[in-house]
mmCIF file of C-alpha atoms in Angstrom:
data_model
loop_
_atom_site.group_PDB
_atom_site.id
_atom_site.type_symbol
_atom_site.label_atom_id
_atom_site.label_comp_id
_atom_site.label_asym_id
_atom_site.label_seq_id
_atom_site.Cartn_x
_atom_site.Cartn_y
_atom_site.Cartn_z
ATOM 1 C CA MET A 1 0.341 -0.042 -0.007
ATOM 2 C CA SER A 2 1.279 3.490 -1.040
ATOM 3 C CA ASP A 3 1.133 6.628 0.851
ATOM 4 C CA ALA A 4 -1.231 7.763 -1.350
ATOM 5 C CA ASP A 5 -3.385 5.005 -0.589
ATOM 6 C CA SER A 6 -3.602 5.948 3.107
ATOM 7 C CA LEU A 7 -3.268 9.695 3.817
ATOM 8 C CA LYS A 8 -1.351 10.470 6.814
ATOM 9 C CA VAL A 9 -3.350 13.763 6.705
ATOM 10 C CA PRO A 10 -6.695 13.954 5.372
ATOM 11 C CA PHE A 11 -7.792 16.942 3.604
ATOM 12 C CA SER A 12 -11.024 17.486 5.786
ATOM 13 C CA ARG A 13 -12.519 15.744 8.786
ATOM 14 C CA PRO A 14 -15.618 16.561 10.787
ATOM 15 C CA SER A 15 -15.309 17.677 14.584
ATOM 16 C CA LEU A 16 -17.835 15.161 16.196
ATOM 17 C CA GLY A 17 -18.036 14.436 19.758
ATOM 18 C CA ILE A 18 -20.408 12.525 21.950
ATOM 19 C CA GLU A 19 -22.422 15.523 22.127
ATOM 20 C CA GLU A 20 -23.644 15.068 18.608
ATOM 21 C CA GLU A 21 -24.011 11.394 19.425
ATOM 22 C CA ASN A 22 -26.347 12.091 22.007
ATOM 23 C CA ALA A 23 -28.268 14.212 20.297
ATOM 24 C CA VAL A 24 -28.853 12.018 16.923
ATOM 25 C CA LEU A 25 -30.073 9.187 19.622
ATOM 26 C CA ASN A 26 -32.620 11.549 21.378
ATOM 27 C CA VAL A 27 -34.227 12.225 18.014
ATOM 28 C CA MET A 28 -34.365 8.747 17.143
ATOM 29 C CA ARG A 29 -35.544 7.435 20.622
ATOM 30 C CA SER A 30 -38.006 10.706 19.873
ATOM 31 C CA GLY A 31 -39.939 8.809 17.230
ATOM 32 C CA TRP A 32 -39.933 12.308 14.824
ATOM 33 C CA LEU A 33 -36.997 12.088 12.465
ATOM 34 C CA THR A 34 -38.310 14.636 9.918
ATOM 35 C CA THR A 35 -38.546 18.413 10.444
ATOM 36 C CA GLY A 36 -39.719 19.316 13.559
ATOM 37 C CA LYS A 37 -38.911 20.794 16.943
ATOM 38 C CA TYR A 38 -34.843 20.341 16.752
ATOM 39 C CA ALA A 39 -34.996 22.009 13.468
ATOM 40 C CA LEU A 40 -36.802 24.557 14.681
ATOM 41 C CA GLN A 41 -34.581 25.147 17.649
ATOM 42 C CA PHE A 42 -31.415 25.000 14.892
ATOM 43 C CA GLU A 43 -33.280 27.753 12.985
ATOM 44 C CA LYS A 44 -33.847 30.001 16.493
ATOM 45 C CA ASP A 45 -30.074 29.641 17.531
ATOM 46 C CA PHE A 46 -28.847 30.129 14.216
ATOM 47 C CA ALA A 47 -30.789 33.487 13.898
ATOM 48 C CA ASP A 48 -29.775 34.427 17.113
ATOM 49 C CA PHE A 49 -26.284 33.868 16.774
ATOM 50 C CA LEU A 50 -26.198 35.924 13.258
ATOM 51 C CA ALA A 51 -28.731 38.667 15.069
ATOM 52 C CA LYS A 52 -25.872 39.710 17.651
ATOM 53 C CA GLY A 53 -23.719 41.099 14.903
ATOM 54 C CA CYS A 54 -26.354 42.910 13.143
ATOM 55 C CA SER A 55 -27.532 45.993 13.563
ATOM 56 C CA SER A 56 -28.653 49.168 11.611
ATOM 57 C CA ASN A 57 -28.023 52.597 12.812
ATOM 58 C CA GLY A 58 -27.310 51.009 16.373
ATOM 59 C CA GLN A 59 -30.591 48.936 16.358
ATOM 60 C CA LYS A 60 -30.937 45.218 16.189
ATOM 61 C CA LYS A 61 -32.514 43.676 12.969
ATOM 62 C CA GLU A 62 -34.710 40.496 13.438
ATOM 63 C CA VAL A 63 -33.112 37.823 11.561
ATOM 64 C CA THR A 64 -35.088 34.783 9.865
ATOM 65 C CA ALA A 65 -33.281 31.800 9.548
ATOM 66 C CA LEU A 66 -34.618 28.223 7.444
ATOM 67 C CA ALA A 67 -33.031 25.361 7.797
ATOM 68 C CA VAL A 68 -32.801 23.347 4.427
ATOM 69 C CA ASN A 69 -31.654 20.480 3.139
ATOM 70 C CA SER A 70 -28.671 21.964 1.063
ATOM 71 C CA ASN A 71 -27.202 25.180 0.269
ATOM 72 C CA THR A 72 -28.438 24.386 -3.278
ATOM 73 C CA SER A 73 -31.903 24.211 -2.219
ATOM 74 C CA GLY A 74 -31.341 27.745 -0.236
ATOM 75 C CA MET A 75 -30.254 29.271 -3.155
ATOM 76 C CA ILE A 76 -33.109 28.135 -5.453
ATOM 77 C CA LEU A 77 -35.328 29.573 -2.676
ATOM 78 C CA ALA A 78 -33.389 32.852 -2.510
ATOM 79 C CA MET A 79 -33.438 33.257 -6.188
ATOM 80 C CA GLU A 80 -36.976 32.325 -6.603
ATOM 81 C CA ALA A 81 -38.271 34.780 -3.920
ATOM 82 C CA CYS A 82 -36.105 37.693 -5.492
ATOM 83 C CA GLY A 83 -38.023 36.825 -8.587
ATOM 84 C CA VAL A 84 -35.550 35.344 -10.695
ATOM 85 C CA THR A 85 -37.412 33.342 -13.306
ATOM 86 C CA LYS A 86 -37.155 32.851 -17.064
ATOM 87 C CA GLY A 87 -36.271 36.080 -18.555
ATOM 88 C CA THR A 88 -34.483 37.694 -16.211
ATOM 89 C CA ALA A 89 -30.820 36.934 -15.081
ATOM 90 C CA VAL A 90 -28.383 36.883 -12.172
ATOM 91 C CA ILE A 91 -24.547 38.258 -11.694
ATOM 92 C CA THR A 92 -22.412 35.691 -10.278
ATOM 93 C CA THR A 93 -18.630 34.521 -10.466
ATOM 94 C CA PRO A 94 -17.171 31.988 -12.434
ATOM 95 C CA TYR A 95 -14.855 30.847 -9.660
ATOM 96 C CA THR A 96 -17.194 28.989 -7.706
ATOM 97 C CA PHE A 97 -18.997 25.615 -7.098
ATOM 98 C CA VAL A 98 -21.536 24.805 -9.816
ATOM 99 C CA SER A 99 -24.557 24.804 -7.725
ATOM 100 C CA THR A 100 -24.037 28.531 -7.220
ATOM 101 C CA ALA A 101 -24.857 29.674 -10.897
ATOM 102 C CA MET A 102 -26.798 26.399 -11.913
ATOM 103 C CA CYS A 103 -29.778 27.448 -9.270
ATOM 104 C CA ALA A 104 -30.304 30.157 -11.629
ATOM 105 C CA ARG A 105 -30.421 27.783 -14.340
ATOM 106 C CA HIS A 106 -32.893 25.573 -12.422
ATOM 107 C CA LEU A 107 -35.103 28.902 -12.440
ATOM 108 C CA GLY A 108 -34.940 29.524 -16.360
ATOM 109 C CA ALA A 109 -32.752 32.604 -15.828
ATOM 110 C CA ASP A 110 -29.188 33.444 -17.533
ATOM 111 C CA VAL A 111 -26.140 34.157 -15.790
ATOM 112 C CA PHE A 112 -23.761 36.708 -16.309
ATOM 113 C CA PHE A 113 -20.251 36.081 -14.947
ATOM 114 C CA ALA A 114 -17.765 38.552 -13.472
ATOM 115 C CA ASP A 115 -14.352 37.760 -13.071
ATOM 116 C CA VAL A 116 -12.611 37.744 -9.500
ATOM 117 C CA GLU A 117 -10.278 40.336 -8.336
ATOM 118 C CA LYS A 118 -6.234 40.018 -9.576
ATOM 119 C CA ASP A 119 -5.019 39.291 -6.248
ATOM 120 C CA SER A 120 -7.926 37.453 -4.432
ATOM 121 C CA TYR A 121 -10.855 35.171 -5.330
ATOM 122 C CA SER A 122 -13.685 37.500 -4.631
ATOM 123 C CA ILE A 123 -15.661 39.110 -7.283
ATOM 124 C CA ASP A 124 -14.482 41.847 -9.020
ATOM 125 C CA CYS A 125 -17.112 45.106 -8.233
ATOM 126 C CA SER A 126 -15.903 46.894 -11.463
ATOM 127 C CA LYS A 127 -16.702 43.996 -13.589
ATOM 128 C CA ILE A 128 -20.086 43.485 -11.612
ATOM 129 C CA GLU A 129 -20.802 47.096 -12.662
ATOM 130 C CA GLU A 130 -19.730 46.698 -16.108
ATOM 131 C CA ILE A 131 -22.481 44.004 -16.552
ATOM 132 C CA LEU A 132 -25.181 46.379 -14.827
ATOM 133 C CA LYS A 133 -24.279 49.228 -17.049
ATOM 134 C CA LYS A 134 -24.932 47.167 -20.195
ATOM 135 C CA ASP A 135 -27.810 45.929 -18.810
ATOM 136 C CA ALA A 136 -29.180 49.405 -18.073
ATOM 137 C CA GLU A 137 -28.168 50.830 -21.383
ATOM 138 C CA HIS A 138 -29.691 48.398 -23.368
ATOM 139 C CA GLY A 139 -32.906 48.946 -21.310
ATOM 140 C CA GLU A 140 -33.401 45.259 -20.809
ATOM 141 C CA HIS A 141 -33.502 45.506 -16.852
ATOM 142 C CA LYS A 142 -33.101 41.482 -16.765
ATOM 143 C CA ILE A 143 -31.059 41.454 -14.069
ATOM 144 C CA LYS A 144 -32.800 40.311 -10.618
ATOM 145 C CA ALA A 145 -29.921 39.249 -8.367
ATOM 146 C CA ILE A 146 -26.107 40.236 -7.428
ATOM 147 C CA VAL A 147 -24.630 36.736 -5.888
ATOM 148 C CA PRO A 148 -21.350 37.142 -4.236
ATOM 149 C CA VAL A 149 -19.581 34.165 -3.374
ATOM 150 C CA HIS A 150 -17.250 34.675 -0.044
ATOM 151 C CA ILE A 151 -14.589 32.058 -1.014
ATOM 152 C CA ALA A 152 -12.680 30.265 1.566
ATOM 153 C CA GLY A 153 -14.597 32.226 3.957
ATOM 154 C CA ASN A 154 -13.268 35.636 2.763
ATOM 155 C CA VAL A 155 -16.329 38.275 2.460
ATOM 156 C CA CYS A 156 -16.499 39.953 -0.409
ATOM 157 C CA ASN A 157 -16.524 43.956 -0.630
ATOM 158 C CA MET A 158 -20.252 43.887 0.323
ATOM 159 C CA LYS A 159 -20.563 48.063 0.991
ATOM 160 C CA LYS A 160 -19.886 48.122 -2.891
ATOM 161 C CA ILE A 161 -21.827 45.477 -3.943
ATOM 162 C CA LEU A 162 -24.849 46.714 -1.963
ATOM 163 C CA GLU A 163 -24.263 50.342 -3.344
ATOM 164 C CA LEU A 164 -24.095 48.869 -7.041
ATOM 165 C CA ALA A 165 -27.594 47.213 -6.544
ATOM 166 C CA LYS A 166 -28.947 50.336 -5.115
ATOM 167 C CA LYS A 167 -27.590 52.392 -8.122
ATOM 168 C CA TYR A 168 -28.810 50.113 -10.974
ATOM 169 C CA SER A 169 -32.083 49.463 -9.344
ATOM 170 C CA THR A 170 -35.374 51.110 -10.680
ATOM 171 C CA LYS A 171 -38.973 51.491 -9.634
ATOM 172 C CA GLU A 172 -39.873 48.531 -11.957
ATOM 173 C CA ASN A 173 -36.904 46.158 -11.104
ATOM 174 C CA THR A 174 -35.099 45.986 -7.513
ATOM 175 C CA ILE A 175 -31.576 44.338 -7.707
ATOM 176 C CA ARG A 176 -31.159 41.879 -4.761
ATOM 177 C CA VAL A 177 -27.981 40.938 -3.209
ATOM 178 C CA ILE A 178 -28.111 37.009 -2.303
ATOM 179 C CA GLU A 179 -24.689 35.994 -0.476
ATOM 180 C CA ASP A 180 -23.304 32.526 -1.074
ATOM 181 C CA ALA A 181 -22.122 32.292 2.133
ATOM 182 C CA ALA A 182 -21.396 28.420 2.196
ATOM 183 C CA HIS A 183 -17.914 29.219 3.304
ATOM 184 C CA SER A 184 -18.525 31.863 5.570
ATOM 185 C CA PHE A 185 -19.685 31.060 8.898
ATOM 186 C CA PRO A 186 -18.783 32.960 11.204
ATOM 187 C CA SER A 187 -17.539 35.550 9.083
ATOM 188 C CA LEU A 188 -18.042 38.890 11.305
ATOM 189 C CA THR A 189 -17.425 42.266 9.583
ATOM 190 C CA GLU A 190 -17.918 45.700 10.116
ATOM 191 C CA LEU A 191 -21.465 45.647 8.232
ATOM 192 C CA GLY A 192 -22.408 42.292 10.464
ATOM 193 C CA TYR A 193 -22.349 38.808 9.981
ATOM 194 C CA ALA A 194 -21.830 37.494 6.194
ATOM 195 C CA GLY A 195 -25.081 36.115 5.509
ATOM 196 C CA ILE A 196 -27.135 38.881 6.743
ATOM 197 C CA ILE A 197 -25.429 41.688 5.104
ATOM 198 C CA GLY A 198 -27.318 41.624 1.929
ATOM 199 C CA ASP A 199 -30.849 40.747 1.405
ATOM 200 C CA ILE A 200 -30.645 37.123 1.534
ATOM 201 C CA GLY A 201 -27.474 34.546 2.807
ATOM 202 C CA VAL A 202 -27.379 30.949 2.127
ATOM 203 C CA PHE A 203 -25.091 28.804 4.214
ATOM 204 C CA SER A 204 -23.815 25.563 3.785
ATOM 205 C CA PHE A 205 -23.541 22.401 6.394
ATOM 206 C CA TYR A 206 -21.895 19.919 4.103
ATOM 207 C CA VAL A 207 -19.435 17.668 5.889
ATOM 208 C CA THR A 208 -16.365 19.716 5.334
ATOM 209 C CA LYS A 209 -17.915 22.829 6.053
ATOM 210 C CA THR A 210 -17.145 25.001 9.284
ATOM 211 C CA ILE A 211 -19.897 23.466 11.059
ATOM 212 C CA THR A 212 -21.669 20.154 9.669
ATOM 213 C CA THR A 213 -24.818 18.577 9.802
ATOM 214 C CA ALA A 214 -23.466 16.086 7.272
ATOM 215 C CA GLU A 215 -25.636 17.871 4.271
ATOM 216 C CA GLY A 216 -27.988 20.719 4.740
ATOM 217 C CA GLY A 217 -27.944 24.562 5.336
ATOM 218 C CA MET A 218 -29.682 27.457 6.242
ATOM 219 C CA VAL A 219 -31.199 30.429 4.578
ATOM 220 C CA THR A 220 -31.117 33.531 6.444
ATOM 221 C CA THR A 221 -32.485 37.111 6.041
ATOM 222 C CA THR A 222 -33.959 40.526 7.715
ATOM 223 C CA ASP A 223 -36.661 41.146 5.323
ATOM 224 C CA LYS A 224 -40.020 39.518 6.419
ATOM 225 C CA GLU A 225 -41.679 39.383 2.980
ATOM 226 C CA LEU A 226 -38.460 37.296 1.461
ATOM 227 C CA ALA A 227 -38.871 35.341 4.451
ATOM 228 C CA GLN A 228 -42.412 34.220 4.252
ATOM 229 C CA ARG A 229 -42.475 33.791 0.432
ATOM 230 C CA MET A 230 -39.303 31.055 1.171
ATOM 231 C CA THR A 231 -41.399 29.591 4.143
ATOM 232 C CA VAL A 232 -44.091 28.927 2.080
ATOM 233 C CA MET A 233 -42.012 27.314 -0.991
ATOM 234 C CA ARG A 234 -39.565 25.478 1.110
ATOM 235 C CA MET A 235 -42.237 23.094 1.926
ATOM 236 C CA HIS A 236 -44.476 21.988 -1.265
ATOM 237 C CA GLY A 237 -45.931 25.559 -1.086
ATOM 238 C CA MET A 238 -48.262 24.442 1.626
ATOM 239 C CA ASP A 239 -49.620 26.846 4.590
ATOM 240 C CA ARG A 240 -48.555 24.846 7.299
ATOM 241 C CA THR A 241 -45.318 23.000 8.370
ATOM 242 C CA THR A 242 -45.371 19.012 8.927
ATOM 243 C CA TRP A 243 -44.495 19.574 12.905
ATOM 244 C CA ASN A 244 -47.436 22.013 12.999
ATOM 245 C CA ARG A 245 -49.917 19.464 11.152
ATOM 246 C CA TYR A 246 -49.238 16.892 13.435
ATOM 247 C CA THR A 247 -48.650 18.997 16.672
ATOM 248 C CA SER A 248 -51.482 21.502 16.152
ATOM 249 C CA PRO A 249 -55.391 20.490 17.695
ATOM 250 C CA ARG A 250 -56.243 21.501 13.991
ATOM 251 C CA ALA A 251 -56.578 18.459 11.791
ATOM 252 C CA SER A 252 -53.427 17.135 10.428
ATOM 253 C CA TRP A 253 -54.855 16.311 6.907
ATOM 254 C CA GLU A 254 -56.366 19.984 6.934
ATOM 255 C CA TYR A 255 -53.917 22.333 4.766
ATOM 256 C CA ASP A 256 -53.783 24.396 1.422
ATOM 257 C CA ILE A 257 -51.496 24.783 -1.240
ATOM 258 C CA VAL A 258 -50.877 28.269 -2.278
ATOM 259 C CA ALA A 259 -47.858 28.336 -4.223
ATOM 260 C CA GLU A 260 -45.843 26.026 -6.651
ATOM 261 C CA GLY A 261 -43.135 24.874 -3.922
ATOM 262 C CA TYR A 262 -40.439 22.721 -3.541
ATOM 263 C CA LYS A 263 -39.247 19.534 -0.456
ATOM 264 C CA PHE A 264 -35.993 21.713 0.687
ATOM 265 C CA ASN A 265 -36.984 20.857 4.463
ATOM 266 C CA LEU A 266 -34.047 19.937 7.109
ATOM 267 C CA PRO A 267 -34.652 16.565 8.907
ATOM 268 C CA ASP A 268 -34.412 16.653 12.859
ATOM 269 C CA ILE A 269 -31.600 13.970 12.846
ATOM 270 C CA LEU A 270 -29.713 16.365 11.178
ATOM 271 C CA ALA A 271 -30.681 19.851 12.871
ATOM 272 C CA ALA A 272 -29.804 17.701 15.876
ATOM 273 C CA ILE A 273 -26.235 17.513 15.018
ATOM 274 C CA GLY A 274 -26.359 21.131 13.693
ATOM 275 C CA ILE A 275 -27.470 22.297 17.247
ATOM 276 C CA GLU A 276 -24.197 20.937 19.029
ATOM 277 C CA GLN A 277 -22.064 22.137 15.913
ATOM 278 C CA LEU A 278 -23.424 25.731 16.744
ATOM 279 C CA LYS A 279 -22.406 25.352 20.224
ATOM 280 C CA LYS A 280 -19.055 24.948 18.945
ATOM 281 C CA ALA A 281 -18.576 27.220 16.317
ATOM 282 C CA ARG A 282 -16.285 29.839 18.172
ATOM 283 C CA LEU A 283 -13.756 26.847 19.286
ATOM 284 C CA PHE A 284 -13.546 25.557 15.993
ATOM 285 C CA PHE A 285 -12.927 28.650 14.458
ATOM 286 C CA GLU A 286 -10.158 29.536 16.971
ATOM 287 C CA ASN A 287 -8.579 26.028 16.167
ATOM 288 C CA ARG A 288 -8.603 26.987 12.382
ATOM 289 C CA ILE A 289 -6.770 29.786 13.376
ATOM 290 C CA LYS A 290 -3.926 28.220 14.991
ATOM 291 C CA ILE A 291 -3.323 26.059 11.726
ATOM 292 C CA VAL A 292 -3.591 28.996 9.433
ATOM 293 C CA GLU A 293 -0.827 30.622 11.649
ATOM 294 C CA MET A 294 1.342 27.557 11.468
ATOM 295 C CA TYR A 295 0.907 27.757 7.463
ATOM 296 C CA ASN A 296 1.473 31.553 7.130
ATOM 297 C CA ARG A 297 4.560 31.752 9.821
ATOM 298 C CA SER A 298 6.381 28.461 7.621
ATOM 299 C CA PHE A 299 5.206 29.415 3.932
ATOM 300 C CA LYS A 300 5.672 33.500 4.148
ATOM 301 C CA ASN A 301 9.388 33.228 3.314
ATOM 302 C CA LEU A 302 8.974 30.545 0.293
ATOM 303 C CA ASP A 303 9.669 32.399 -2.776
ATOM 304 C CA TYR A 304 6.968 29.515 -4.522
ATOM 305 C CA ILE A 305 4.423 30.223 -2.327
ATOM 306 C CA LYS A 306 1.698 33.140 -2.172
ATOM 307 C CA LEU A 307 -0.163 33.156 1.273
ATOM 308 C CA PRO A 308 -4.179 33.387 0.914
ATOM 309 C CA PRO A 309 -5.881 36.703 0.934
ATOM 310 C CA ASP A 310 -6.815 37.474 4.624
ATOM 311 C CA GLY A 311 -9.731 39.934 4.838
ATOM 312 C CA LYS A 312 -11.791 41.095 7.990
ATOM 313 C CA GLY A 313 -13.835 38.684 9.013
ATOM 314 C CA ASN A 314 -11.908 35.797 7.082
ATOM 315 C CA ALA A 315 -13.838 32.385 8.694
ATOM 316 C CA TRP A 316 -10.588 30.314 7.042
ATOM 317 C CA HIS A 317 -12.818 27.501 5.686
ATOM 318 C CA LEU A 318 -9.978 26.488 3.130
ATOM 319 C CA TYR A 319 -6.434 27.650 2.933
ATOM 320 C CA LEU A 320 -5.902 28.461 -0.469
ATOM 321 C CA MET A 321 -2.140 28.035 -0.984
ATOM 322 C CA ARG A 322 -1.006 29.480 -4.215
ATOM 323 C CA ILE A 323 2.360 28.501 -6.099
ATOM 324 C CA ILE A 324 4.284 31.086 -8.029
ATOM 325 C CA PRO A 325 4.885 28.866 -11.467
ATOM 326 C CA GLU A 326 7.971 31.084 -12.469
ATOM 327 C CA LYS A 327 9.710 29.860 -9.588
ATOM 328 C CA LEU A 328 8.963 25.908 -9.953
ATOM 329 C CA LYS A 329 9.870 23.058 -12.413
ATOM 330 C CA ILE A 330 6.321 21.646 -12.067
ATOM 331 C CA ASN A 331 2.963 23.274 -12.441
ATOM 332 C CA ARG A 332 0.129 23.106 -9.874
ATOM 333 C CA ASP A 333 -1.346 19.748 -11.153
ATOM 334 C CA GLU A 334 2.046 17.861 -10.635
ATOM 335 C CA PHE A 335 2.672 19.624 -7.202
ATOM 336 C CA ALA A 336 -0.957 18.454 -6.057
ATOM 337 C CA LYS A 337 0.005 15.070 -7.263
ATOM 338 C CA LYS A 338 3.325 14.705 -5.422
ATOM 339 C CA LEU A 339 1.637 16.047 -1.955
ATOM 340 C CA GLN A 340 -1.016 13.081 -2.478
ATOM 341 C CA ALA A 341 1.992 10.941 -2.693
ATOM 342 C CA LYS A 342 3.367 11.968 0.426
ATOM 343 C CA GLY A 343 -0.033 11.088 2.159
ATOM 344 C CA ILE A 344 -1.425 14.903 1.915
ATOM 345 C CA GLY A 345 -4.906 15.141 1.386
ATOM 346 C CA ILE A 346 -5.501 17.988 -1.274
ATOM 347 C CA SER A 347 -8.339 19.697 -3.215
ATOM 348 C CA VAL A 348 -8.631 22.301 -5.849
ATOM 349 C CA HIS A 349 -11.476 25.203 -5.394
ATOM 350 C CA PHE A 350 -12.523 25.807 -7.783
ATOM 351 C CA ILE A 351 -12.684 24.923 -11.636
ATOM 352 C CA PRO A 352 -13.885 27.839 -13.225
ATOM 353 C CA LEU A 353 -17.489 27.502 -14.309
ATOM 354 C CA PHE A 354 -16.581 28.441 -18.149
ATOM 355 C CA ARG A 355 -14.191 25.052 -18.054
ATOM 356 C CA PHE A 356 -17.433 22.987 -17.874
ATOM 357 C CA THR A 357 -19.016 21.380 -20.998
ATOM 358 C CA TYR A 358 -22.369 22.659 -20.156
ATOM 359 C CA TRP A 359 -21.325 25.987 -19.644
ATOM 360 C CA LYS A 360 -19.237 26.090 -22.820
ATOM 361 C CA ASN A 361 -22.438 24.841 -24.634
ATOM 362 C CA LEU A 362 -24.740 27.384 -23.178
ATOM 363 C CA TYR A 363 -22.340 30.163 -23.439
ATOM 364 C CA PRO A 364 -19.552 29.650 -25.782
ATOM 365 C CA GLN A 365 -18.469 33.324 -26.019
ATOM 366 C CA PHE A 366 -17.071 32.781 -22.398
ATOM 367 C CA THR A 367 -13.654 31.500 -22.138
ATOM 368 C CA SER A 368 -10.188 31.714 -20.223
ATOM 369 C CA GLU A 369 -9.579 35.010 -22.047
ATOM 370 C CA ASN A 370 -12.706 36.451 -20.877
ATOM 371 C CA PHE A 371 -11.757 35.911 -16.919
ATOM 372 C CA PRO A 372 -8.118 35.837 -16.695
ATOM 373 C CA ASN A 373 -7.806 36.221 -13.040
ATOM 374 C CA ALA A 374 -10.393 33.357 -12.583
ATOM 375 C CA GLU A 375 -8.224 31.020 -14.587
ATOM 376 C CA ARG A 376 -4.879 32.440 -12.786
ATOM 377 C CA GLN A 377 -5.799 31.442 -9.914
ATOM 378 C CA TYR A 378 -7.369 28.162 -10.762
ATOM 379 C CA VAL A 379 -4.146 26.725 -12.496
ATOM 380 C CA THR A 380 -1.810 28.041 -9.424
ATOM 381 C CA THR A 381 -4.123 27.116 -6.219
ATOM 382 C CA ILE A 382 -4.166 23.917 -4.065
ATOM 383 C CA SER A 383 -6.594 23.763 -1.168
ATOM 384 C CA ILE A 384 -4.691 21.794 2.038
ATOM 385 C CA PRO A 385 -5.595 20.465 4.960
ATOM 386 C CA LEU A 386 -7.330 22.617 7.549
ATOM 387 C CA TRP A 387 -10.045 21.127 9.924
ATOM 388 C CA PRO A 388 -10.484 21.900 13.651
ATOM 389 C CA ASP A 389 -8.846 18.890 14.983
ATOM 390 C CA MET A 390 -6.117 19.032 13.307
ATOM 391 C CA THR A 391 -2.694 18.885 15.579
ATOM 392 C CA LYS A 392 0.487 20.649 15.646
ATOM 393 C CA ASP A 393 2.017 17.051 14.024
ATOM 394 C CA ASP A 394 -0.754 17.206 11.253
ATOM 395 C CA ALA A 395 0.279 20.509 10.449
ATOM 396 C CA ASP A 396 4.018 20.079 10.386
ATOM 397 C CA GLN A 397 3.490 16.962 8.231
ATOM 398 C CA VAL A 398 1.711 19.521 5.634
ATOM 399 C CA ILE A 399 4.297 21.806 5.732
ATOM 400 C CA LYS A 400 6.992 19.340 5.586
ATOM 401 C CA ALA A 401 5.757 17.809 2.309
ATOM 402 C CA VAL A 402 5.111 21.347 0.797
ATOM 403 C CA LYS A 403 8.655 22.212 1.635
ATOM 404 C CA GLU A 404 10.287 19.111 0.490
ATOM 405 C CA ILE A 405 8.755 19.362 -2.788
ATOM 406 C CA GLY A 406 9.466 23.282 -3.209
ATOM 407 C CA GLU A 407 12.991 22.677 -2.848
ATOM 408 C CA GLU A 408 13.122 19.623 -5.032
ATOM 409 C CA PHE A 409 11.611 21.332 -7.866
ATOM 410 C CA HIS A 410 12.748 24.909 -7.116
ATOM 411 C CA ALA A 411 13.650 26.578 -10.355
#
């Protein structure tokens, strides 16, 4: 068996303890496994957490949190509530996981891509404005939402994005801001927590994320009308929740369908894990920072490594290590394979969407030449291990492997 067959340091590993085990057992023993009191409690706890950092002119806002079975489901709910449908469009970055843009396509909308910034992975606001300006000049007013993605937990320039949405909105067309906050819990900025800075935020609790429910997500907003629409659409367009139907004195079979909804609810058995994970979120974040600091200290003087961008409120979901090709005899793919051969788990975040067959066929005019920054970041970036329970020895093994490869193949 080679080192690659048995990783010494996995790319990611969830931090689960006896608390999560007991929570799941409590749900199993309760006889109620689907969406019920645990999901409601998770929503309340999550909303309360975010509300502590949410203020406007010194006044706290009321946050609504809706538990969903994935970030993808949450993004569809968010876009639908914001009027994204056939004949409309959204603006997002091509440097993201496929679901961000695909959700707009599920709703029949077009997608306009804006390149990322030259020295970061965040969407470039100047490129957003170019698209908005062109849309306005043509009198189309197709754009219903801007969807910034907080890559690796580094929050985009939300102040500027909100200004652009307001500037190009009209009486007939309000441009909403939907944050893809899959990577950014708990990212606290001067504008509040990521996920409640824009009109709607969508989080992910996939197994590799900063907190997990195995699969799942959360949609957050301070807009009551948007919250109401998403609440109805989350469960078949039904005017009652399943929990209400089976716990209310009103007959369980008595309900109305008021919209063409979906089935995007989060079961209690997963929500119970989320409740316990949320209690540990601060500790998880602090542990991540310790590993990041070890990496930064070890890599900052290496001329073949560029440290990841680090802005206000960075959640450090990922450590995006960029190699400098001019300083090496091997490319990113070869560097990544050599890390794996040494037993280090790695990944790449992300393959830009314009490289995929679906998007090539849909928008053949979009190529790497249109998005030079996204292309450059992609071909030079490796995501290396970063998870809360990593030990100093784990980090040391990663650092040792990076340095050995860098020294052996230095140009």
